[in-house]
Amino acid sequence: MEPKPTTLKAITAEEFYTAHGRQLGLKLEAGQAGLNRKIHEATINRPGLALAGFFRYFAWARVQVLGNAEKTYLKSLSSPERRGRIRDFFQRRVPCVVFSRNIQPTREFLEEADAYRVPVFRSPLVTGRLINSATLMLDLDFAPKMTEHGTMVDILGIGVLIKGESGVGKSECALALLERGYSLVSDDVTRMYVLDGRELMASSPEETRYLMEVRGLGLIDVGRVFGVGAIRTEKRVDLVVTLRDAGKMEDVERVGMEQEFQEILGIAVPHVQIPVSPGRDLARLVEVAALDQKLKTMGHNTAKEFNDRLIARMRNEARG
Amino acid sequence: MKSSPIGGDEHPRPLIREVVVINKQGIHARPAALFVKTATKFRADIGIEKEGEVVNGKSIIGLLMLAAGEGTKLTLTAQGQDAEKALAELSKLFEDKFSED
């Protein structure tokens, strides 16, 4: 079965609180009844203009972050005007509110939050830091995700996803790479997600983290057998290597001039296919493929550079 | 007299055909890969000669080393049961300019 990508459409304020409350130091101050409200966008909003009465372009579906500026502005309003604005604000179905710098919301604000059932939190982080952290976390929550059948390794900083049919030797290949001192991200089942809309990241499911299944040996705890240096939690995918039975491969790349890509979650990742046959040292081949990929990202394409030189030389000889 | 260890008894002598490189860029990586891919389909031993230098027709590096530009005359040799078919297909690659230009 082909793996399917999933993308969240929304998360509830409660999910946000549960998942990130500790890291953001969130404390729930009011509006508990509204924890099922939905956050629809993976970013935050500072509602300064809204609190000033301008609601025409109000990004209501986001987490609303209030800092010193908003606090000071609200304080400057007359009491009835302030209550009116706060009500206008809560009426817009905002999912939740976070005060930065441990600002204590006024009683009036908390009363309205309870009345409109909008959760209000407090965070000790300064506004800028809170916004950055919360945006990153939300971006991850909303990132497209999928599970790939493949083994992920880190070879000298190059993240390589090794794919191929069951039994083709993915795990054995990874094992040999571990013996060479490289590290494992995940074996067989790899979780993928897109970071920041442009980087494909891979990690392992928590349940099977750092475990490897090797035919004939069973489960191996990589962290214990090879040491903590041999494991890492996540890694950007720089290269996809597909191991294929040599007998089933019709077109084997011989020069490597054309870069093949494989699209995962909308990101095009360089792809090479390696024919598997007895006696081929797969780990070494994958290692060299990773190093060659590193050269390419540094701007050196061996095959292309050689070919350009060759064509120039043949042209000169034809003239001379 | 012993027969040659390669090619078997049926075609003890290699078949020979002259070709000319007519595609503009010469035998660079892509044509070389196409040639080798075609040559490896056959069991016959394939050789290419340029000005006295002979390389294995199933070796990309060998072909590239020849640096055979436009207008170069090459001699193809094939030895083995399917030598004739191999030469026909391989020389057609040259005639078709390796699907270039």
Short mmCIF file of C-alpha atoms in Angstrom, two decimals:
data_model
loop_
_atom_site.label_atom_id
_atom_site.label_comp_id
_atom_site.label_asym_id
_atom_site.label_seq_id
_atom_site.Cartn_x
_atom_site.Cartn_y
_atom_site.Cartn_z
CA MET A 1 0.00 0.00 0.00
CA GLU A 2 1.28 3.44 -0.91
CA PRO A 3 1.77 5.67 2.13
CA LYS A 4 -0.50 8.67 2.19
CA PRO A 5 0.50 12.12 3.38
CA THR A 6 -1.59 13.75 6.04
CA THR A 7 -1.96 17.40 6.87
CA LEU A 8 -3.81 18.76 9.88
CA LYS A 9 -6.52 21.29 9.13
CA ALA A 10 -6.74 22.53 12.71
CA ILE A 11 -5.68 21.78 16.26
CA THR A 12 -7.63 22.59 19.38
CA ALA A 13 -6.46 25.04 22.01
CA GLU A 14 -6.24 22.08 24.35
CA GLU A 15 -3.93 20.18 22.00
CA PHE A 16 -1.78 23.28 21.72
CA TYR A 17 -1.70 23.60 25.51
CA THR A 18 -0.93 19.92 26.08
CA ALA A 19 1.74 19.67 23.41
CA HIS A 20 3.56 22.95 23.97
CA GLY A 21 2.39 24.22 27.36
CA ARG A 22 5.49 23.07 29.17
CA GLN A 23 7.97 24.46 26.67
CA LEU A 24 6.19 27.80 26.42
CA GLY A 25 5.55 27.88 30.18
CA LEU A 26 1.81 28.34 29.62
CA LYS A 27 -0.56 28.80 32.56
CA LEU A 28 -4.27 28.71 31.97
CA GLU A 29 -5.88 31.82 33.51
CA ALA A 30 -9.45 31.69 32.23
CA GLY A 31 -11.81 30.36 29.59
CA GLN A 32 -11.27 26.68 30.33
CA ALA A 33 -14.69 25.91 28.85
CA GLY A 34 -13.35 26.94 25.44
CA LEU A 35 -10.39 24.58 25.24
CA ASN A 36 -12.04 22.78 22.34
CA ARG A 37 -11.75 25.91 20.18
CA LYS A 38 -9.83 25.36 17.00
CA ILE A 39 -6.61 26.99 15.82
CA HIS A 40 -6.82 27.04 12.02
CA GLU A 41 -3.56 28.67 11.03
CA ALA A 42 0.02 27.73 11.81
CA THR A 43 1.05 31.13 13.04
CA ILE A 44 0.21 33.73 15.64
CA ASN A 45 -1.39 37.17 15.51
CA ARG A 46 -0.83 40.30 17.55
CA PRO A 47 -4.25 41.84 17.76
CA GLY A 48 -3.16 45.48 18.29
CA LEU A 49 -5.23 46.86 15.44
CA ALA A 50 -8.24 44.77 16.42
CA LEU A 51 -8.11 46.07 19.98
CA ALA A 52 -7.97 49.58 18.49
CA GLY A 53 -11.27 48.80 16.81
CA PHE A 54 -10.12 47.77 13.33
CA PHE A 55 -11.56 44.35 12.58
CA ARG A 56 -11.75 44.38 8.81
CA TYR A 57 -8.53 42.37 8.36
CA PHE A 58 -8.46 40.50 11.60
CA ALA A 59 -6.61 37.16 11.58
CA TRP A 60 -8.99 35.70 14.12
CA ALA A 61 -8.20 32.03 13.44
CA ARG A 62 -4.70 32.25 14.92
CA VAL A 63 -3.32 32.17 18.44
CA GLN A 64 -3.56 35.76 19.69
CA VAL A 65 -0.45 37.02 21.48
CA LEU A 66 -0.71 40.07 23.70
CA GLY A 67 2.38 41.83 25.03
CA ASN A 68 3.21 45.07 26.76
CA ALA A 69 2.01 47.16 23.82
CA GLU A 70 -1.50 45.69 23.90
CA LYS A 71 -1.62 45.80 27.69
CA THR A 72 -0.60 49.47 27.76
CA TYR A 73 -3.02 50.35 24.99
CA LEU A 74 -5.97 48.69 26.74
CA LYS A 75 -5.04 50.50 29.94
CA SER A 76 -5.21 53.84 28.11
CA LEU A 77 -8.88 53.33 27.19
CA SER A 78 -11.80 54.46 29.32
CA SER A 79 -13.38 51.66 31.29
CA PRO A 80 -16.58 51.23 29.17
CA GLU A 81 -14.65 51.55 25.92
CA ARG A 82 -12.14 48.94 27.06
CA ARG A 83 -14.79 46.42 28.00
CA GLY A 84 -16.49 47.01 24.64
CA ARG A 85 -13.28 46.33 22.72
CA ILE A 86 -12.49 43.22 24.69
CA ARG A 87 -15.98 41.91 23.93
CA ASP A 88 -15.63 42.79 20.24
CA PHE A 89 -12.36 40.91 20.25
CA PHE A 90 -13.71 37.76 21.92
CA GLN A 91 -16.80 37.79 19.72
CA ARG A 92 -14.54 37.16 16.72
CA ARG A 93 -14.19 33.47 17.69
CA VAL A 94 -10.47 33.71 18.46
CA PRO A 95 -9.13 30.23 19.43
CA CYS A 96 -7.08 31.36 22.43
CA VAL A 97 -5.07 34.23 23.88
CA VAL A 98 -1.53 34.19 25.26
CA PHE A 99 -0.08 37.00 27.35
CA SER A 100 3.71 37.20 27.18
CA ARG A 101 6.18 38.35 29.88
CA ASN A 102 3.96 36.85 32.56
CA ILE A 103 1.64 39.81 32.20
CA GLN A 104 -1.28 39.31 34.55
CA PRO A 105 -4.51 39.87 32.56
CA THR A 106 -6.96 42.26 34.24
CA ARG A 107 -9.97 40.83 36.02
CA GLU A 108 -12.19 42.44 33.43
CA PHE A 109 -10.32 40.60 30.63
CA LEU A 110 -10.58 37.27 32.42
CA GLU A 111 -14.29 37.76 33.12
CA GLU A 112 -14.99 38.35 29.45
CA ALA A 113 -12.80 35.38 28.48
CA ASP A 114 -14.88 33.15 30.74
CA ALA A 115 -18.10 34.66 29.46
CA TYR A 116 -17.12 34.07 25.81
CA ARG A 117 -15.36 30.81 26.63
CA VAL A 118 -12.00 31.74 25.14
CA PRO A 119 -8.94 30.19 26.87
CA VAL A 120 -6.44 32.76 28.15
CA PHE A 121 -2.87 31.73 28.96
CA ARG A 122 0.14 33.45 30.45
CA SER A 123 3.75 32.75 29.43
CA PRO A 124 6.97 33.95 31.08
CA LEU A 125 8.66 34.34 27.67
CA VAL A 126 9.29 37.81 26.24
CA THR A 127 7.00 38.57 23.32
CA GLY A 128 9.52 38.05 20.53
CA ARG A 129 10.71 34.72 21.86
CA LEU A 130 7.17 33.56 22.51
CA ILE A 131 6.13 34.41 18.97
CA ASN A 132 9.15 32.64 17.44
CA SER A 133 8.78 29.51 19.51
CA ALA A 134 5.02 29.25 19.14
CA THR A 135 5.23 29.79 15.37
CA LEU A 136 7.85 27.06 14.99
CA MET A 137 5.81 24.65 17.07
CA LEU A 138 2.60 25.39 15.19
CA ASP A 139 4.45 25.11 11.89
CA LEU A 140 5.50 21.60 12.88
CA ASP A 141 2.00 20.69 14.07
CA PHE A 142 0.57 21.75 10.73
CA ALA A 143 3.40 20.38 8.58
CA PRO A 144 2.45 17.69 6.04
CA LYS A 145 3.50 14.31 7.39
CA MET A 146 3.77 10.78 6.14
CA THR A 147 5.41 7.47 6.90
CA GLU A 148 7.90 5.97 4.47
CA HIS A 149 9.02 2.40 4.27
CA GLY A 150 12.74 2.96 4.49
CA THR A 151 15.80 3.22 6.69
CA MET A 152 17.26 6.61 7.50
CA VAL A 153 20.95 7.16 8.20
CA ASP A 154 23.24 10.12 8.61
CA ILE A 155 26.48 9.81 6.66
CA LEU A 156 28.86 12.64 7.51
CA GLY A 157 26.01 15.09 7.73
CA ILE A 158 24.25 13.84 4.61
CA GLY A 159 20.84 12.42 5.44
CA VAL A 160 20.21 9.33 3.36
CA LEU A 161 16.88 7.52 3.16
CA ILE A 162 17.48 3.94 2.03
CA LYS A 163 14.46 2.44 0.32
CA GLY A 164 13.78 -0.86 -1.38
CA GLU A 165 11.60 -3.90 -1.19
CA SER A 166 11.50 -5.97 1.99
CA GLY A 167 14.46 -8.31 2.20
CA VAL A 168 16.61 -6.39 -0.28
CA GLY A 169 19.05 -5.59 2.53
CA LYS A 170 18.21 -2.13 3.85
CA SER A 171 18.87 -2.99 7.47
CA GLU A 172 22.05 -4.93 6.70
CA CYS A 173 23.26 -1.96 4.71
CA ALA A 174 22.47 0.40 7.60
CA LEU A 175 24.23 -1.97 9.99
CA ALA A 176 27.40 -1.86 7.91
CA LEU A 177 27.16 1.93 7.83
CA LEU A 178 26.86 1.99 11.63
CA GLU A 179 30.00 -0.11 11.84
CA ARG A 180 31.75 2.51 9.78
CA GLY A 181 30.83 5.08 12.43
CA TYR A 182 27.75 6.70 10.89
CA SER A 183 24.48 7.11 12.69
CA LEU A 184 20.97 5.73 12.49
CA VAL A 185 17.83 7.81 12.55
CA SER A 186 15.29 5.06 12.00
CA ASP A 187 15.02 1.57 10.64
CA ASP A 188 12.34 0.35 8.27
CA VAL A 189 9.62 2.82 9.30
CA THR A 190 10.53 6.45 8.93
CA ARG A 191 8.34 9.41 9.78
CA MET A 192 8.65 12.28 7.35
CA TYR A 193 7.54 15.88 7.65
CA VAL A 194 8.23 19.14 5.92
CA LEU A 195 9.98 21.84 7.91
CA ASP A 196 9.36 25.44 7.02
CA GLY A 197 7.79 24.41 3.72
CA ARG A 198 11.12 23.50 2.14
CA GLU A 199 13.11 20.92 4.08
CA LEU A 200 12.15 17.28 4.22
CA MET A 201 12.86 15.90 7.67
CA ALA A 202 12.95 12.31 8.84
CA SER A 203 12.64 10.86 12.32
CA SER A 204 11.68 7.58 13.91
CA PRO A 205 8.41 6.62 15.55
CA GLU A 206 8.98 6.95 19.29
CA GLU A 207 7.92 3.37 19.95
CA THR A 208 10.69 1.84 17.84
CA ARG A 209 13.29 4.55 18.22
CA TYR A 210 16.86 3.23 17.70
CA LEU A 211 15.64 -0.31 17.33
CA MET A 212 16.67 -2.31 14.33
CA GLU A 213 15.42 -5.62 13.05
CA VAL A 214 18.09 -7.74 11.46
CA ARG A 215 17.12 -11.05 9.91
CA GLY A 216 18.58 -13.87 11.93
CA LEU A 217 19.46 -11.64 14.88
CA GLY A 218 16.13 -10.12 15.81
CA LEU A 219 15.84 -6.72 17.46
CA ILE A 220 19.04 -4.78 18.07
CA ASP A 221 19.23 -1.73 20.35
CA VAL A 222 21.51 0.44 18.27
CA GLY A 223 22.12 2.99 21.01
CA ARG A 224 23.43 0.30 23.35
CA VAL A 225 25.31 -1.82 20.86
CA PHE A 226 27.01 1.02 19.00
CA GLY A 227 26.82 3.82 21.59
CA VAL A 228 24.93 7.08 21.67
CA GLY A 229 27.10 8.47 18.88
CA ALA A 230 25.42 6.04 16.53
CA ILE A 231 21.93 7.47 16.91
CA ARG A 232 20.16 10.70 16.21
CA THR A 233 16.55 11.74 16.56
CA GLU A 234 16.02 13.48 13.28
CA LYS A 235 17.81 14.50 10.14
CA ARG A 236 17.09 16.38 6.94
CA VAL A 237 16.77 14.06 3.93
CA ASP A 238 19.42 15.00 1.36
CA LEU A 239 19.37 11.86 -0.73
CA VAL A 240 17.11 8.91 -1.41
CA VAL A 241 18.83 5.66 -2.33
CA THR A 242 16.70 2.83 -3.70
CA LEU A 243 18.24 -0.61 -3.52
CA ARG A 244 16.93 -2.77 -6.32
CA ASP A 245 17.43 -6.34 -7.36
CA ALA A 246 19.95 -6.11 -10.21
CA GLY A 247 17.97 -8.68 -12.19
CA LYS A 248 14.86 -6.49 -12.13
CA MET A 249 16.61 -3.30 -13.19
CA GLU A 250 16.45 -2.38 -16.83
CA ASP A 251 18.10 0.98 -16.83
CA VAL A 252 21.18 1.27 -14.70
CA GLU A 253 22.77 4.70 -14.55
CA ARG A 254 26.30 4.53 -15.87
CA VAL A 255 27.50 8.11 -15.99
CA GLY A 256 25.39 10.02 -13.47
CA MET A 257 25.04 13.18 -15.53
CA GLU A 258 21.36 13.51 -15.03
CA GLN A 259 20.15 14.01 -11.51
CA GLU A 260 17.07 12.00 -10.77
CA PHE A 261 14.67 13.23 -8.12
CA GLN A 262 12.03 11.62 -6.01
CA GLU A 263 9.21 13.71 -4.69
CA ILE A 264 8.25 13.20 -1.07
CA LEU A 265 5.61 15.47 0.46
CA GLY A 266 6.08 17.85 -2.43
CA ILE A 267 9.84 18.20 -1.91
CA ALA A 268 12.09 16.96 -4.73
CA VAL A 269 14.95 14.98 -3.21
CA PRO A 270 17.95 13.72 -5.25
CA HIS A 271 17.51 10.03 -5.94
CA VAL A 272 19.87 7.24 -7.00
CA GLN A 273 19.09 3.61 -7.67
CA ILE A 274 21.66 1.02 -6.78
CA PRO A 275 21.43 -2.48 -8.26
CA VAL A 276 21.88 -5.16 -5.64
CA SER A 277 23.75 -8.31 -6.57
CA PRO A 278 25.84 -10.77 -4.58
CA GLY A 279 29.29 -9.50 -3.75
CA ARG A 280 28.47 -5.81 -4.04
CA ASP A 281 29.40 -3.88 -0.93
CA LEU A 282 26.15 -1.96 -0.56
CA ALA A 283 27.22 0.07 2.44
CA ARG A 284 30.26 1.33 0.60
CA LEU A 285 28.15 2.21 -2.44
CA VAL A 286 25.64 4.13 -0.33
CA GLU A 287 28.51 5.86 1.45
CA VAL A 288 30.05 6.98 -1.84
CA ALA A 289 26.64 8.05 -3.16
CA ALA A 290 26.25 10.24 -0.06
CA LEU A 291 29.69 11.76 -0.46
CA ASP A 292 29.08 12.40 -4.16
CA GLN A 293 25.82 14.07 -3.22
CA LYS A 294 27.74 16.25 -0.79
CA LEU A 295 30.07 17.26 -3.62
CA LYS A 296 27.06 18.12 -5.76
CA THR A 297 25.52 20.31 -3.08
CA MET A 298 28.88 22.05 -2.85
CA GLY A 299 28.60 22.73 -6.57
CA HIS A 300 30.76 19.97 -8.01
CA ASN A 301 29.14 17.56 -10.42
CA THR A 302 31.95 15.20 -11.35
CA ALA A 303 30.18 13.68 -14.34
CA LYS A 304 29.10 17.03 -15.74
CA GLU A 305 32.44 18.74 -15.22
CA PHE A 306 34.26 15.87 -16.85
CA ASN A 307 31.87 15.84 -19.76
CA ASP A 308 32.14 19.58 -20.35
CA ARG A 309 35.93 19.23 -20.45
CA LEU A 310 35.69 16.28 -22.82
CA ILE A 311 33.34 18.05 -25.23
CA ALA A 312 35.58 21.13 -25.26
CA ARG A 313 38.61 18.99 -25.97
CA MET A 314 36.93 17.13 -28.83
CA ARG A 315 35.81 20.44 -30.33
CA ASN A 316 39.35 21.82 -30.21
CA GLU A 317 40.75 18.70 -31.82
CA ALA A 318 38.18 18.85 -34.60
CA ARG A 319 39.20 22.48 -35.30
CA GLY A 320 42.91 21.90 -35.04
CA MET B 1 45.30 -25.67 -33.08
CA LYS B 2 43.45 -24.36 -30.06
CA SER B 3 40.35 -22.28 -30.55
CA SER B 4 40.20 -18.83 -29.03
CA PRO B 5 38.84 -18.90 -25.46
CA ILE B 6 36.45 -16.07 -26.20
CA GLY B 7 33.66 -16.20 -28.72
CA GLY B 8 33.57 -19.98 -29.10
CA ASP B 9 34.25 -22.01 -32.20
CA GLU B 10 31.51 -20.70 -34.42
CA HIS B 11 33.02 -17.25 -34.98
CA PRO B 12 36.68 -17.57 -34.29
CA ARG B 13 37.46 -14.39 -36.15
CA PRO B 14 36.14 -10.99 -35.10
CA LEU B 15 33.81 -9.07 -37.39
CA ILE B 16 34.90 -5.57 -38.24
CA ARG B 17 33.03 -2.44 -39.22
CA GLU B 18 34.17 1.14 -39.84
CA VAL B 19 32.05 3.97 -38.47
CA VAL B 20 32.34 7.76 -38.42
CA VAL B 21 31.24 10.00 -35.57
CA ILE B 22 28.76 12.43 -37.11
CA ASN B 23 27.01 13.90 -34.11
CA LYS B 24 28.31 17.39 -33.33
CA GLN B 25 29.40 16.85 -29.73
CA GLY B 26 31.26 13.62 -30.36
CA ILE B 27 31.32 10.61 -28.06
CA HIS B 28 30.75 12.37 -24.76
CA ALA B 29 29.09 10.89 -21.70
CA ARG B 30 25.58 10.41 -23.03
CA PRO B 31 26.50 8.69 -26.32
CA ALA B 32 29.12 6.63 -24.48
CA ALA B 33 26.50 5.44 -21.99
CA LEU B 34 24.11 4.60 -24.81
CA PHE B 35 26.81 2.68 -26.65
CA VAL B 36 27.79 0.69 -23.57
CA LYS B 37 24.18 0.02 -22.68
CA THR B 38 23.60 -1.37 -26.17
CA ALA B 39 26.88 -3.30 -26.22
CA THR B 40 26.19 -5.02 -22.90
CA LYS B 41 22.99 -6.49 -24.31
CA PHE B 42 25.15 -8.80 -26.44
CA ARG B 43 27.34 -11.65 -25.39
CA ALA B 44 29.93 -10.91 -28.02
CA ASP B 45 33.12 -9.13 -27.07
CA ILE B 46 33.02 -5.63 -28.45
CA GLY B 47 36.02 -3.45 -29.16
CA ILE B 48 36.44 0.09 -30.44
CA GLU B 49 39.60 1.32 -32.06
CA LYS B 50 40.73 4.85 -32.68
CA GLU B 51 44.10 5.46 -34.31
CA GLY B 52 45.51 2.16 -33.12
CA GLU B 53 44.17 2.41 -29.58
CA VAL B 54 41.66 -0.29 -28.74
CA VAL B 55 39.24 -0.12 -25.82
CA ASN B 56 36.57 -2.45 -24.51
CA GLY B 57 33.18 -1.48 -25.93
CA LYS B 58 31.48 -2.32 -22.66
CA SER B 59 33.56 0.16 -20.66
CA ILE B 60 32.31 3.71 -20.33
CA ILE B 61 35.64 5.00 -19.10
CA GLY B 62 37.35 3.35 -22.06
CA LEU B 63 35.04 4.99 -24.55
CA LEU B 64 35.36 8.39 -22.94
CA MET B 65 39.13 8.08 -22.99
CA LEU B 66 39.07 7.86 -26.78
CA ALA B 67 37.69 11.41 -26.93
CA ALA B 68 36.22 10.73 -30.35
CA GLY B 69 34.94 14.05 -31.65
CA GLU B 70 32.88 14.82 -34.74
CA GLY B 71 34.48 13.38 -37.86
CA THR B 72 36.54 10.74 -36.04
CA LYS B 73 36.83 7.37 -37.81
CA LEU B 74 36.46 4.39 -35.51
CA THR B 75 36.71 0.66 -36.05
CA LEU B 76 34.19 -1.51 -34.26
CA THR B 77 35.01 -5.16 -33.68
CA ALA B 78 32.74 -7.87 -32.38
CA GLN B 79 33.56 -11.47 -31.64
CA GLY B 80 31.02 -14.06 -30.59
CA GLN B 81 27.77 -15.66 -31.63
CA ASP B 82 25.72 -12.48 -31.81
CA ALA B 83 28.56 -10.37 -33.23
CA GLU B 84 26.76 -9.56 -36.43
CA LYS B 85 23.63 -8.30 -34.73
CA ALA B 86 25.73 -6.34 -32.25
CA LEU B 87 27.63 -4.54 -35.01
CA ALA B 88 24.41 -3.75 -36.84
CA GLU B 89 22.83 -2.16 -33.78
CA LEU B 90 25.96 -0.37 -32.66
CA SER B 91 26.75 1.16 -36.03
CA LYS B 92 23.16 2.31 -36.30
CA LEU B 93 23.73 4.37 -33.15
CA PHE B 94 26.43 6.30 -34.99
CA GLU B 95 24.20 6.76 -38.07
CA ASP B 96 21.38 8.02 -35.84
CA LYS B 97 23.79 10.51 -34.25
CA PHE B 98 23.04 8.88 -30.89
CA SER B 99 19.66 10.62 -31.04
CA GLU B 100 21.41 13.97 -30.68
CA ASP B 101 21.73 17.20 -32.75
#
